Short mmCIF file of C-alpha atoms and ligand atoms in Angstrom, two decimals:
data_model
loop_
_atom_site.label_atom_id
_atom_site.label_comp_id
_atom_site.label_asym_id
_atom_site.label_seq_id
_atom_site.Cartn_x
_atom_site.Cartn_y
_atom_site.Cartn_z
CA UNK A 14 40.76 -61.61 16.71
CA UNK A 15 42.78 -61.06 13.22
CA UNK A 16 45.79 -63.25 13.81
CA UNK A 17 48.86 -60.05 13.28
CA UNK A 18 51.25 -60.56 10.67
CA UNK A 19 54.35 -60.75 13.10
CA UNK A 20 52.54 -64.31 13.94
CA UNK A 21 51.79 -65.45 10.55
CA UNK A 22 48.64 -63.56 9.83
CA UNK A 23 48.63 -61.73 6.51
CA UNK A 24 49.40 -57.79 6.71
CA UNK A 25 47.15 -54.91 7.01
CA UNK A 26 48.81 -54.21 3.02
CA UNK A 27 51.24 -55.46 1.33
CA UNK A 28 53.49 -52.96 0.37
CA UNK A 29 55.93 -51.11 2.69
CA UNK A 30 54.42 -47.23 3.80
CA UNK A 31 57.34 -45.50 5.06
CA UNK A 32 57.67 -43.05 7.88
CA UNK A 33 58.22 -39.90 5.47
CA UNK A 34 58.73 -39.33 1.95
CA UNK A 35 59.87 -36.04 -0.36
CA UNK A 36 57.06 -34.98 -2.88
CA UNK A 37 58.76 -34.05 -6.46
CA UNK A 38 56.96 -33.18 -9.59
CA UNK A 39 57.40 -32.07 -12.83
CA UNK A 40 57.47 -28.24 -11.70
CA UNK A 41 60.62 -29.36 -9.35
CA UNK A 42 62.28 -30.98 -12.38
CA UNK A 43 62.11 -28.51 -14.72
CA UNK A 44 63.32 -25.89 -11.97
CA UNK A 45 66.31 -27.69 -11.62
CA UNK A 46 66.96 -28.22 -15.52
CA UNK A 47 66.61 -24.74 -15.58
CA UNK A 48 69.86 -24.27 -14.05
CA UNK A 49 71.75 -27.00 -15.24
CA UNK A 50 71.07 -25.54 -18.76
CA UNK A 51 71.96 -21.90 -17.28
CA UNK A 52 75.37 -20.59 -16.42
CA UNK A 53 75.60 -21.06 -12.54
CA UNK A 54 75.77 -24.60 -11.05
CA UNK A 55 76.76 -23.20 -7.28
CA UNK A 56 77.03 -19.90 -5.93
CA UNK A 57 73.92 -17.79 -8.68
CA UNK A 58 70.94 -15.88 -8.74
CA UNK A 59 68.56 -18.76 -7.18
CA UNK A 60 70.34 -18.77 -4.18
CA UNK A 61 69.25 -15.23 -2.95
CA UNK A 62 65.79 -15.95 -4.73
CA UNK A 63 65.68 -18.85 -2.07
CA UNK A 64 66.61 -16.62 0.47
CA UNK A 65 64.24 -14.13 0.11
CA UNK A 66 61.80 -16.47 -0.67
CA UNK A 67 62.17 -18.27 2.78
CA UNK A 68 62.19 -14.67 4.15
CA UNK A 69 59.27 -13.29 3.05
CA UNK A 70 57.28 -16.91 4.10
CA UNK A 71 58.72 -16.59 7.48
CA UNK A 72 59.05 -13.13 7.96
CA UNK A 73 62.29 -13.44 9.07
CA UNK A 74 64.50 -10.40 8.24
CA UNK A 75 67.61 -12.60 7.23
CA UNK A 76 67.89 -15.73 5.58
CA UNK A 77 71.49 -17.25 4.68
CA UNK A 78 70.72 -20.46 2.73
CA UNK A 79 73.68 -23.33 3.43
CA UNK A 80 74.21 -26.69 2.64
CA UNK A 81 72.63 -29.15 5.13
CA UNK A 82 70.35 -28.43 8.55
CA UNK A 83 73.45 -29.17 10.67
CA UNK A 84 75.55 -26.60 8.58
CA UNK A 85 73.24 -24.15 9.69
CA UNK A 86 73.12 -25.24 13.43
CA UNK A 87 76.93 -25.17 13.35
CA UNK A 88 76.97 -21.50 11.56
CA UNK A 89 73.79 -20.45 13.85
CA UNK A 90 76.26 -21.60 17.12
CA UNK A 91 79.19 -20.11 15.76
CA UNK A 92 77.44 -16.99 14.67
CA UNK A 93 76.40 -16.96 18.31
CA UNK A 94 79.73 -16.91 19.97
CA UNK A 95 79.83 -20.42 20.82
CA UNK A 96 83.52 -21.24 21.62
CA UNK A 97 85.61 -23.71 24.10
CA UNK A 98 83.96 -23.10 27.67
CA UNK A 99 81.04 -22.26 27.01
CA UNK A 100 77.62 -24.42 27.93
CA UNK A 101 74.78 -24.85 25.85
CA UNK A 102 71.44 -25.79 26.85
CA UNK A 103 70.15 -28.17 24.69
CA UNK A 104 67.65 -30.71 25.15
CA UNK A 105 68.05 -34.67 24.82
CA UNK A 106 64.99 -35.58 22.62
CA UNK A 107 66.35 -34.51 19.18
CA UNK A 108 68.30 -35.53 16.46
CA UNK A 109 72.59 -35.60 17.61
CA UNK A 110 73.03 -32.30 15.34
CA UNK A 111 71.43 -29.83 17.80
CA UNK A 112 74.08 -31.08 20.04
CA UNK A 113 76.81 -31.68 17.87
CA UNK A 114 77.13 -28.20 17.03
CA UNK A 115 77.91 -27.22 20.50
CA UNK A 116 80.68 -29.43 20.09
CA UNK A 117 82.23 -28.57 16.83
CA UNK A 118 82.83 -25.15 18.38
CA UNK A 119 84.59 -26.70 21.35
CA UNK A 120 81.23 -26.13 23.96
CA UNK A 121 79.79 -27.87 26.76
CA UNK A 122 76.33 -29.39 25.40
CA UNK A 123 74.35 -29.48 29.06
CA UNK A 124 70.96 -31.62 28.91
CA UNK A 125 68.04 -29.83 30.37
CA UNK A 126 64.58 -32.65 30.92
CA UNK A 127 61.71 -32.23 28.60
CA UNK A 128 58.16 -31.43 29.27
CA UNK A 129 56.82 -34.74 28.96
CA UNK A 130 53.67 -33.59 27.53
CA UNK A 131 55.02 -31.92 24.55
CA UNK A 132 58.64 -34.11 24.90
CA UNK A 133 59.84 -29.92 24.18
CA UNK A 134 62.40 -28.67 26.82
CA UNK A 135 61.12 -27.67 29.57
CA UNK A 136 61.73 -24.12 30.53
CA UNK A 137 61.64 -24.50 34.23
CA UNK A 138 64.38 -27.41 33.90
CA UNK A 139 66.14 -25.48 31.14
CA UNK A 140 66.58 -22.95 34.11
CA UNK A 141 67.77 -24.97 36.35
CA UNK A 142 71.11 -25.61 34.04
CA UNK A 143 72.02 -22.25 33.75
CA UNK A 144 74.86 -21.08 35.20
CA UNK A 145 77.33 -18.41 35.00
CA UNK A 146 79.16 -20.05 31.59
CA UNK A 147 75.51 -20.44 29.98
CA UNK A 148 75.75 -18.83 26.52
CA UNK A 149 72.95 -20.15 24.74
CA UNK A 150 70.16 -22.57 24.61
CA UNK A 151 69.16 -24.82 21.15
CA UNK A 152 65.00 -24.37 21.47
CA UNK A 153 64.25 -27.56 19.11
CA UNK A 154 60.77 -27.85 18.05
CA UNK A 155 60.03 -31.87 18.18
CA UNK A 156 57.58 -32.69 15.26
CA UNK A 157 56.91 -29.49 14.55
CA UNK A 158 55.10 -28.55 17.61
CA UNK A 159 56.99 -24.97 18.91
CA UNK A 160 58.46 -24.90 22.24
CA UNK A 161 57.45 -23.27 25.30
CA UNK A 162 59.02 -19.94 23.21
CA UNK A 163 58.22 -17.09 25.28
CA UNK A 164 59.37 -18.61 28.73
CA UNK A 165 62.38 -19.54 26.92
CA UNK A 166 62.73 -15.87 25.85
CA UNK A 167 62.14 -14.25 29.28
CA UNK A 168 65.09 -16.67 30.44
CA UNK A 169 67.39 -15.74 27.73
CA UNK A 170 66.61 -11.99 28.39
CA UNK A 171 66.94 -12.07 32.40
CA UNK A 172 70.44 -14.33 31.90
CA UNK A 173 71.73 -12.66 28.21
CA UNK A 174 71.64 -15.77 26.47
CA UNK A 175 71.26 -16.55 22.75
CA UNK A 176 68.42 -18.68 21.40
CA UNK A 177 69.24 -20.55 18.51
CA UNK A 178 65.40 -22.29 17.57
CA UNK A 179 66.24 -25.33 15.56
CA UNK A 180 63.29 -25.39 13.62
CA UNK A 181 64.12 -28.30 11.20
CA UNK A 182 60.80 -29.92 12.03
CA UNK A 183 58.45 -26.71 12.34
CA UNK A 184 58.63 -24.60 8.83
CA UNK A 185 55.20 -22.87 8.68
CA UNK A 186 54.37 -23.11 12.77
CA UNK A 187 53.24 -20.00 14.15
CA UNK A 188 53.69 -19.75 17.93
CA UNK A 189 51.23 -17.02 19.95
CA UNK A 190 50.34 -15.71 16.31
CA UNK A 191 53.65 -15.22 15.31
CA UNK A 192 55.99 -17.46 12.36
CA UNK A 193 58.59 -19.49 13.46
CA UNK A 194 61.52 -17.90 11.64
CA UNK A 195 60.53 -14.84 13.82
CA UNK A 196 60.70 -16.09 17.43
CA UNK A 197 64.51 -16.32 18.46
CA UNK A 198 67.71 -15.16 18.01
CA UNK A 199 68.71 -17.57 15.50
CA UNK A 200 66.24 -20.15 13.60
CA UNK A 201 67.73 -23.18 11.17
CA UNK A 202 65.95 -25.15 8.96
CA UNK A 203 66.68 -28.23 7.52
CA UNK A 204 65.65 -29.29 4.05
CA UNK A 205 66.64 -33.12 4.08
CA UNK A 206 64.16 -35.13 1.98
CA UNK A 207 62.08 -36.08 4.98
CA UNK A 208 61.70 -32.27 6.24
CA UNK A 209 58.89 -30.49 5.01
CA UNK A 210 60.61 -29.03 1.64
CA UNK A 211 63.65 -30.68 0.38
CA UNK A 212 66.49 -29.43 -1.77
CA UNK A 213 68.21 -32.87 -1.53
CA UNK A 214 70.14 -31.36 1.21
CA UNK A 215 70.35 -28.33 2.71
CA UNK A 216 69.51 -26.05 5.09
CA UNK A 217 69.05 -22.08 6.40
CA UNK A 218 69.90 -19.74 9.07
CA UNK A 219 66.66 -17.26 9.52
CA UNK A 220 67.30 -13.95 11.83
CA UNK A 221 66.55 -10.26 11.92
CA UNK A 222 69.90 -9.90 12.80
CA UNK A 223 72.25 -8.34 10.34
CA UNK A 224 75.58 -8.97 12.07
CA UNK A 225 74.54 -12.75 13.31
CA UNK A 226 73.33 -12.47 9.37
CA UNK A 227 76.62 -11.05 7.97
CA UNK A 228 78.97 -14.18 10.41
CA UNK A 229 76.68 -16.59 8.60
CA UNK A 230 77.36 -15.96 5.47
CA UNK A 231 81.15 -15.45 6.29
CA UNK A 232 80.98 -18.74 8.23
CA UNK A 233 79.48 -20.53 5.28
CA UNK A 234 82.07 -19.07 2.94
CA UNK A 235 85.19 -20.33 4.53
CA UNK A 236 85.37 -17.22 7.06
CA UNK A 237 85.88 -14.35 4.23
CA UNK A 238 84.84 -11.36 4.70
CA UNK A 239 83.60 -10.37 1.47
CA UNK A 240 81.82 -12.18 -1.21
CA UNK A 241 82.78 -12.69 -4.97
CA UNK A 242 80.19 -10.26 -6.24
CA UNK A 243 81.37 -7.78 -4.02
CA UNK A 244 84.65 -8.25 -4.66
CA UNK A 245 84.01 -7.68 -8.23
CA UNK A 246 82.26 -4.82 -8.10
CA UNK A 247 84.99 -3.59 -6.38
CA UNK A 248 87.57 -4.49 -9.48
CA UNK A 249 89.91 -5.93 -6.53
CA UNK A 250 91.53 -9.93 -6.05
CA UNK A 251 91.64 -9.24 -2.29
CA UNK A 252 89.50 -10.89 0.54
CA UNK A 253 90.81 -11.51 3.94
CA UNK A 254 89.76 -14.49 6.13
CA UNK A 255 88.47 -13.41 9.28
CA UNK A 256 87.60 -16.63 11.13
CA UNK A 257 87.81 -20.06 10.25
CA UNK A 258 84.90 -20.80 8.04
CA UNK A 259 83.88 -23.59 5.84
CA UNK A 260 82.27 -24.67 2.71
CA UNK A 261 78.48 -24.38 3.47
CA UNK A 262 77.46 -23.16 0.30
CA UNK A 263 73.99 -24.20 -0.54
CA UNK A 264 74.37 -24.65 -4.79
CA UNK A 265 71.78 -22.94 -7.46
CA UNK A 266 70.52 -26.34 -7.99
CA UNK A 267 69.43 -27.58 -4.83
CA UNK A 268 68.10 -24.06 -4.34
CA UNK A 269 65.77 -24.05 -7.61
CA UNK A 270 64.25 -26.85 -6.18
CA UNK A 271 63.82 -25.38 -2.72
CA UNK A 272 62.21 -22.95 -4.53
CA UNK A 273 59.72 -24.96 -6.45
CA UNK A 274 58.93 -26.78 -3.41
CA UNK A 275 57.96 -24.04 -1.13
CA UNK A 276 55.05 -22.83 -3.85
CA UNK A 277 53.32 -26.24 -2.39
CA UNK A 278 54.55 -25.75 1.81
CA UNK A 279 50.92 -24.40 2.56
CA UNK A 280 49.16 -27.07 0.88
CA UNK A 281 51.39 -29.19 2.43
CA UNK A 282 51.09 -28.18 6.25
CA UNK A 283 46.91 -28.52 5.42
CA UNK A 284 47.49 -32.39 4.28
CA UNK A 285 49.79 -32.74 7.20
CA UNK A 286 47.29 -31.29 9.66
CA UNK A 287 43.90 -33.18 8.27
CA UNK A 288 46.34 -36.51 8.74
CA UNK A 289 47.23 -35.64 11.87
CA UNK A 290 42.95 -35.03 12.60
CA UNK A 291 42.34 -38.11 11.07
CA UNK A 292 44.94 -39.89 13.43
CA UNK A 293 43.70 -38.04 16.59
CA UNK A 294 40.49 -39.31 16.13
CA UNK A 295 41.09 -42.86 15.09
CA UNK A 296 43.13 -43.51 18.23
CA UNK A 297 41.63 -40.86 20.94
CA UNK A 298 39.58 -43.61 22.57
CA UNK A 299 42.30 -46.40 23.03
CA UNK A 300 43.75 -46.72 26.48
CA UNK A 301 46.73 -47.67 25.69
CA UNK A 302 47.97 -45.00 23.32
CA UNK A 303 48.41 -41.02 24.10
CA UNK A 304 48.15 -38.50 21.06
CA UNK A 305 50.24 -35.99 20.86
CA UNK A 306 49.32 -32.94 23.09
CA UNK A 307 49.01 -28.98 21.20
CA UNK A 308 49.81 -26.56 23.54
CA UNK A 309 47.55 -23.62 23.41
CA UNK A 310 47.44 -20.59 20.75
CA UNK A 311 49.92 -22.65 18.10
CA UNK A 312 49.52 -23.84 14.61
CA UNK A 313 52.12 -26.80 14.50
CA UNK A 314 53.69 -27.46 11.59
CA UNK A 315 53.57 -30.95 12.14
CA UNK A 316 56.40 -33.11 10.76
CA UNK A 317 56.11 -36.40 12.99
CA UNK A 318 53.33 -38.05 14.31
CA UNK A 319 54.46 -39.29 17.50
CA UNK A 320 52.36 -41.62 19.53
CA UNK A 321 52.69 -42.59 23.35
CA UNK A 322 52.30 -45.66 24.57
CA UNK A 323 50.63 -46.68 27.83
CA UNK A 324 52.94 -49.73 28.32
CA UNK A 325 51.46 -50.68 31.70
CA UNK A 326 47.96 -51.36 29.30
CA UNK A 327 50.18 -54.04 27.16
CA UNK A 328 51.39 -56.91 27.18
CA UNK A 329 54.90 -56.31 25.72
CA UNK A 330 56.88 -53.24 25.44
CA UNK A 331 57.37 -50.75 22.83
CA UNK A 332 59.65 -52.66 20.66
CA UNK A 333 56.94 -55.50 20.76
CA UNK A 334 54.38 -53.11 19.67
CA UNK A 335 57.11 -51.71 17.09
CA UNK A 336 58.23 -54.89 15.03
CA UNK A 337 54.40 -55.91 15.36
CA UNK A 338 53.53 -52.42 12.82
CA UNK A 339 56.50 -53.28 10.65
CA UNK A 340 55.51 -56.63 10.05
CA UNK A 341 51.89 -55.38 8.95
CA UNK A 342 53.86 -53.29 6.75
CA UNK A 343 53.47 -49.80 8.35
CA UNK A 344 56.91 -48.25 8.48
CA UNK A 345 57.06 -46.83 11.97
CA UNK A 346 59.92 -45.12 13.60
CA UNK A 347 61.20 -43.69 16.80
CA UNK A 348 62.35 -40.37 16.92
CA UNK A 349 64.32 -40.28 18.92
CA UNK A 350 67.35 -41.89 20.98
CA UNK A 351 68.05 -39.59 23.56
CA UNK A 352 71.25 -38.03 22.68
CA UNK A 353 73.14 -38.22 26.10
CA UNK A 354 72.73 -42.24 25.62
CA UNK A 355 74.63 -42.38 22.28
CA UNK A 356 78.44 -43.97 22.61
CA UNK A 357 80.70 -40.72 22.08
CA UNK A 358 78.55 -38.75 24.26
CA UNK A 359 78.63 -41.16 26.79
CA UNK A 360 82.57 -41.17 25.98
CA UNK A 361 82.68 -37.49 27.02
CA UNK A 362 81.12 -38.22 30.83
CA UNK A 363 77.44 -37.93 30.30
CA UNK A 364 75.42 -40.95 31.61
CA UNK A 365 71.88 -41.81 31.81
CA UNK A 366 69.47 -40.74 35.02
CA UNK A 367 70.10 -36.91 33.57
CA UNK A 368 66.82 -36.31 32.43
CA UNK A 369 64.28 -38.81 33.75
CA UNK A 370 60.99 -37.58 31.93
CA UNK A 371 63.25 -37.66 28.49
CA UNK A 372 64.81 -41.23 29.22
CA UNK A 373 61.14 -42.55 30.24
CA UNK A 374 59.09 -40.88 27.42
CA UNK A 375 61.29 -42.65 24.94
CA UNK A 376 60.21 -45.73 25.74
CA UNK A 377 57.05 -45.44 25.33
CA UNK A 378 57.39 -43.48 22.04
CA UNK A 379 56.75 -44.93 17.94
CA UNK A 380 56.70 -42.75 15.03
CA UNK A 381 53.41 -43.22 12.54
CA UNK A 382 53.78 -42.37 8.99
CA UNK A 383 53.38 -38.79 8.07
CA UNK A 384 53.75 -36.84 4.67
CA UNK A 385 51.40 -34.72 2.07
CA UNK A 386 51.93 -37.47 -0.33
CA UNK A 387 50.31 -39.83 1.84
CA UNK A 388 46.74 -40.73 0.29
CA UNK A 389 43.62 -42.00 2.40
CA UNK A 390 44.04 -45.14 1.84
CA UNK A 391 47.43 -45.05 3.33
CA UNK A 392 46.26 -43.46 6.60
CA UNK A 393 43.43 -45.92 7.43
CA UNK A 394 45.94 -49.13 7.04
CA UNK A 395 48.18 -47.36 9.53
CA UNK A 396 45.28 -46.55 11.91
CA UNK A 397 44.16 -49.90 10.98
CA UNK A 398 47.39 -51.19 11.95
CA UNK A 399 47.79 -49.77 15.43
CA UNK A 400 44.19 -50.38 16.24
CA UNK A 401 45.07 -54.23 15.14
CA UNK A 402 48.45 -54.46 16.88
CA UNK A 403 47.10 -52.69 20.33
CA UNK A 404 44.18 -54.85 20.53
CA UNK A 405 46.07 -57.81 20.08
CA UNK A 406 48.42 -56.80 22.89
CA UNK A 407 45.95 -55.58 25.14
CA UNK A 408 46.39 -56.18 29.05
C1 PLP B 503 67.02 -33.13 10.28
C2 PLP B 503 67.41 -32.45 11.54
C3 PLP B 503 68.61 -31.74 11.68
C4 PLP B 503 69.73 -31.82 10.67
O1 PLP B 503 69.41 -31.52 9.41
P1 PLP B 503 70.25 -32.11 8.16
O2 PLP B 503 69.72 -31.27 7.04
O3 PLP B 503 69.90 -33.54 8.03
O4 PLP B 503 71.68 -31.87 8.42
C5 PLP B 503 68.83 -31.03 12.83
N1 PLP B 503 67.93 -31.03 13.83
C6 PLP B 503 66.79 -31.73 13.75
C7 PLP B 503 65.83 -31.67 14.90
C8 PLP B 503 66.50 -32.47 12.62
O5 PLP B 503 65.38 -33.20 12.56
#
């Protein structure tokens, strides 16, 4: 057997493939030239060109563009009603921003247990966490894979709750035929360099909603009720602040880009899905590792490729089988820690044994490399990696 590299051995290759990486060329540059040579830096015409850009792809009615993925989970739970009291069902395999936002607005964040299959909330336990100060529930779509979205639905209906889908892995999923975007009450999007587009930072609120619409874009613009251009039309100085908003203004610049990159999103979700074949297949027959499971009637948009390990078929544990892949120079991840376990929500009473099937799938969970930009070559050394590193551990 190859001797691994974590024991001396030489590595599968020899220069670091990370877990995720943006895609820019020249057509992104000059977008963003464009508007540094042009007379709007922020607040321009490219902003609503994103916006309706993003619209139209999605289908969504409503797109207010702002500047990061968490600015539009915290605008998406404000523009939901989200205030001191109030519980939010969210679930505890994500990143800390589609609970944070509960908190920012003074709410309860109450972890509901994932469907270990998918590692997506589980309907039936999101149920079972409702009660009679439920508001809402954040629907996030782990690695691009949609949730359960039509149980969730019928739940929100039968107890009048708001869905807000966090969608910051699942741009360009379509769930029983139908775009994510289009699905919930509220939808964000996150376009962080890792995401599927990037415009550095930033992020979106999608909804067919014109009044959740309209507290978006008042939220994002420190709570006023009217914008500039209206104002000016209007030959007036005046605005009035109607809540307490913030600056979540997504600038021209980042949104040129945004809108450079989405002309490539389709090619991009093809690449991601032939990886994702090419994985499937090069680890379907080893015992000791589970693919990730499609639920029926979806297109995922994938974003992670998120492996399970059968730990009970090794002989170490996942952080074994983790520093093994790094040292053959395969930049694996885990995605993620569940959020109840992190220090200041533990600080606020929330301990783990709360969701079993969440707590337990993480441990058993690594991250493989996946982007467009990724070439052949750099998929078979990371299959060639795993296959290396599990056979070496075998039980
Ligand atoms: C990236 C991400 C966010 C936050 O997006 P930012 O743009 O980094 O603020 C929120 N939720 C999930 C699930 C994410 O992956």
């Amino acid at each position: 057997m190859e001797k691994l590299a974590i024991d001396g051995g030489s590595p599968v290759r020899s220069k670091m493939l990370n877990y995720a990486h943006q895609w820019i060329d020249e057509s992104d540059i000059e977008a963003v030239i464009e508007v540094l040579r042009g007379d709007w830096l922020t607040t321009g015409p490219k902003v609503e060109e994103f916006e309706h850009a993003i619209a139209e792809y999605t289908g969504a009615k409503e797109a207010v563009a702002v500047n990061t993925g968490t600015a539009a989970l915290h605008a998406a739970a404000f523009a939901a009603g989200i205030g001191p009291g109030d519980e939010v069902i969210v679930p505890p395999l994500s990143f800390v921003a589609s609970a944070n936002c509960v908190l920012y607005l003074g709410g309860k964040p109450v972890f509901a247990d994932i469907d270990p299959r998918t590692l997506n909330l589980d309907p039936a336990a999101a149920e079972s966490k409702i009660t009679s100060r439920t508001k809402a529930i954040v629907a996030v779509d782990l690695c691009g894979q949609p949730c359960e979205h039509d149980a969730l639905r019928a739940l929100a209906d039968e107890h009048e709750l708001i869905v807000i889908e966090d969608a910051a892995h699942s741009l360009g999923a379509t769930y029983h035929g139908h775009n994510v975007g289009t699905l919930q009450d509220l939808t964000t999007l996150s376009f962080h360099p890792v995401k599927h587009i990037t415009t550095g930072e930033g992020g979106m609120v999608l909804t067919d909603d014109p009044e959740l619409a309209g507290r978006v874009r008042s939220f994002r613009h420190h709570g006023i009720d009217l914008d500039f251009r209206e104002r000016s039309r209007a030959n007036s100085w005046e605005y009035d602040v109607v809540n307490l908003g913030y600056n979540y203004r997504l600038p021209d610049i980042n949104c040129a880009l945004g809108i450079a990159q989405l002309e490539r999103l389709d090619q991009w979700l093809t690449r991601r899905r032939e990886i994702v074949a090419r994985y499937d297949d090069g680890f379907s027959s080893i015992a000791a590792i589970e693919i990730p499971f499609a639920i029926a009637d979806c297109q995922p948009a994938w974003h992670l490729y998120v492996i399970k390990l059968n730990i009970d078929k090794l002989r170490t544990d996942r952080e074994g089988i983790y520093k093994a892949l790094r040292a053959e120079n395969i930049g694996v991840n885990v995605h993620y820690i569940p959020i109840h376990w992190l220090s200041h929500y533990r600080g606020l009473g929330y301990a783990s044994g709360e969701c079993p099937q969440a707590e337990r799938s993480y441990e058993r969970l690594i991250t493989l490399p996946l982007f467009p930009a990724m070439s052949d070559e750099d998929v078979g050394d990371a299959i060639e990696a795993v296959v290396k590193v599990i056979a070496a551990y075998d039980a």
